[in-house]
């Protein structure tokens, strides 16, 4: 059996006359972290939204665990184990941590009432298990730091049985210490071996530190793909510079 | 890290408790004040009058609170209040009976809520504007079908008594609705998702919550509660008046919610708070009426009460979030 969990081949996406993705292929294995780098407008978010079932690709095919799938909705993607942690984290500030952990997957008793006690207990256990420390699951999310919020969002995705976990800029706007905690958290999930992680990143050095494999995108195409240990920040920046020169030359 | 967070938490819990408790204290202080200055305040007949004043705004507040929590408002609910009993009466006059009349009134109320919600959510018109439009529309419609004249509410005295004319019955209906809505808000997914939609619309949608369904549902709920209140009042008063309710009852309901601690910014609120808010407004109205203070002064007091409640609401909330605005 292959350990490949996700493969996408020749994905294109156009919005009207504008082509956002022109033939992207990617794959990710179980227990692997794929880092996707690229400037604003490179098509990273569009690609992400196609993998999560939010957008339908104009053409191209996706395979999950070797089987061809056509995602019809976010719920459909989720039922196949694809979970995404967006940059805004999808956390509700005015709700306590345990409600956020179970948002739209609430536990209910046989009368259809919310089972607050069970959710509290299981949220605390899940956070403990994943290695996220919070003072109390009754705390409102508004009281948490950026790093804690990111950790809760990742923990929620992992707890809801993510097999393919997409992280949109998981270290954005974070201090070194908080980023360190999140990197630890991501590496612990990777160590489990059954989860594939795809991260959208801006910071080259951080990406090289966490990812096994790097994919770089520019204007809807892949400009580099390779193992993280075989490349360097300098090499990646060279590719970006070359692309820019080519772009400027083409524009003149 | 955990030490500072804990202090925030302890302070937050204390203030939260204070916010809930402070409005109860205000209500108690007012009751004590009026019972001291006026011997008639704590008498059976007056408490009954008081309960009849509180009930309508408390019921409608349940709907407005749900809407405020999910980030919307309904200005037109006072006009449904006037329309619903006419629909019930006309259906009865047509020989279909009161029960069918009530069902029709509820269907029309729900339909108005559906229109309010659909225009707001699907056509993206702010609910303030949508419901301002339907406010005039429904008011004109009610005046047209009634030709501007009140009629007697049909049905016998027994029916009228059950639905609010006798004793504390209207208040009991209000308490029943408050209890149901409290359970819906705190113990059902609907309530939790209402908070989620108002607290973080994008986030709730990304989590797979159907925000349109939640919002439209709460518009329908509010309209139906408006219709029910209009019918209860029509039974209690014995006449069905095209000018009943209106913006007055709508603003009292919104004020009840806000005084009770519901945030106008969305994402948080309490049904029980709404009942207490309605009680505070009722005690003020009734107490000052007993004192012989005229309606003009009363409006000034209500205005000041709403301002104070709002200022407290915003600033207690900010302290609660550890100083962040």
Coordinates of C-alpha atoms in Angstrom, one line a residue, chain B residues 19 111 113 115 138 141 177 181-182 187 214 313:
Chain B
X19 CA -22.6 42.2 34.9
X111 CA -43.3 34.6 6.2
X113 CA -39.5 37.0 9.0
X115 CA -38.7 38.0 3.8
X138 CA -46.5 46.1 7.0
X141 CA -50.8 46.9 4.9
X177 CA -41.3 31.5 26.3
X181 CA -35.6 30.5 24.6
X182 CA -33.1 30.3 27.4
X187 CA -28.5 24.1 25.6
X214 CA -29.3 30.6 11.5
X313 CA -22.2 47.3 28.7

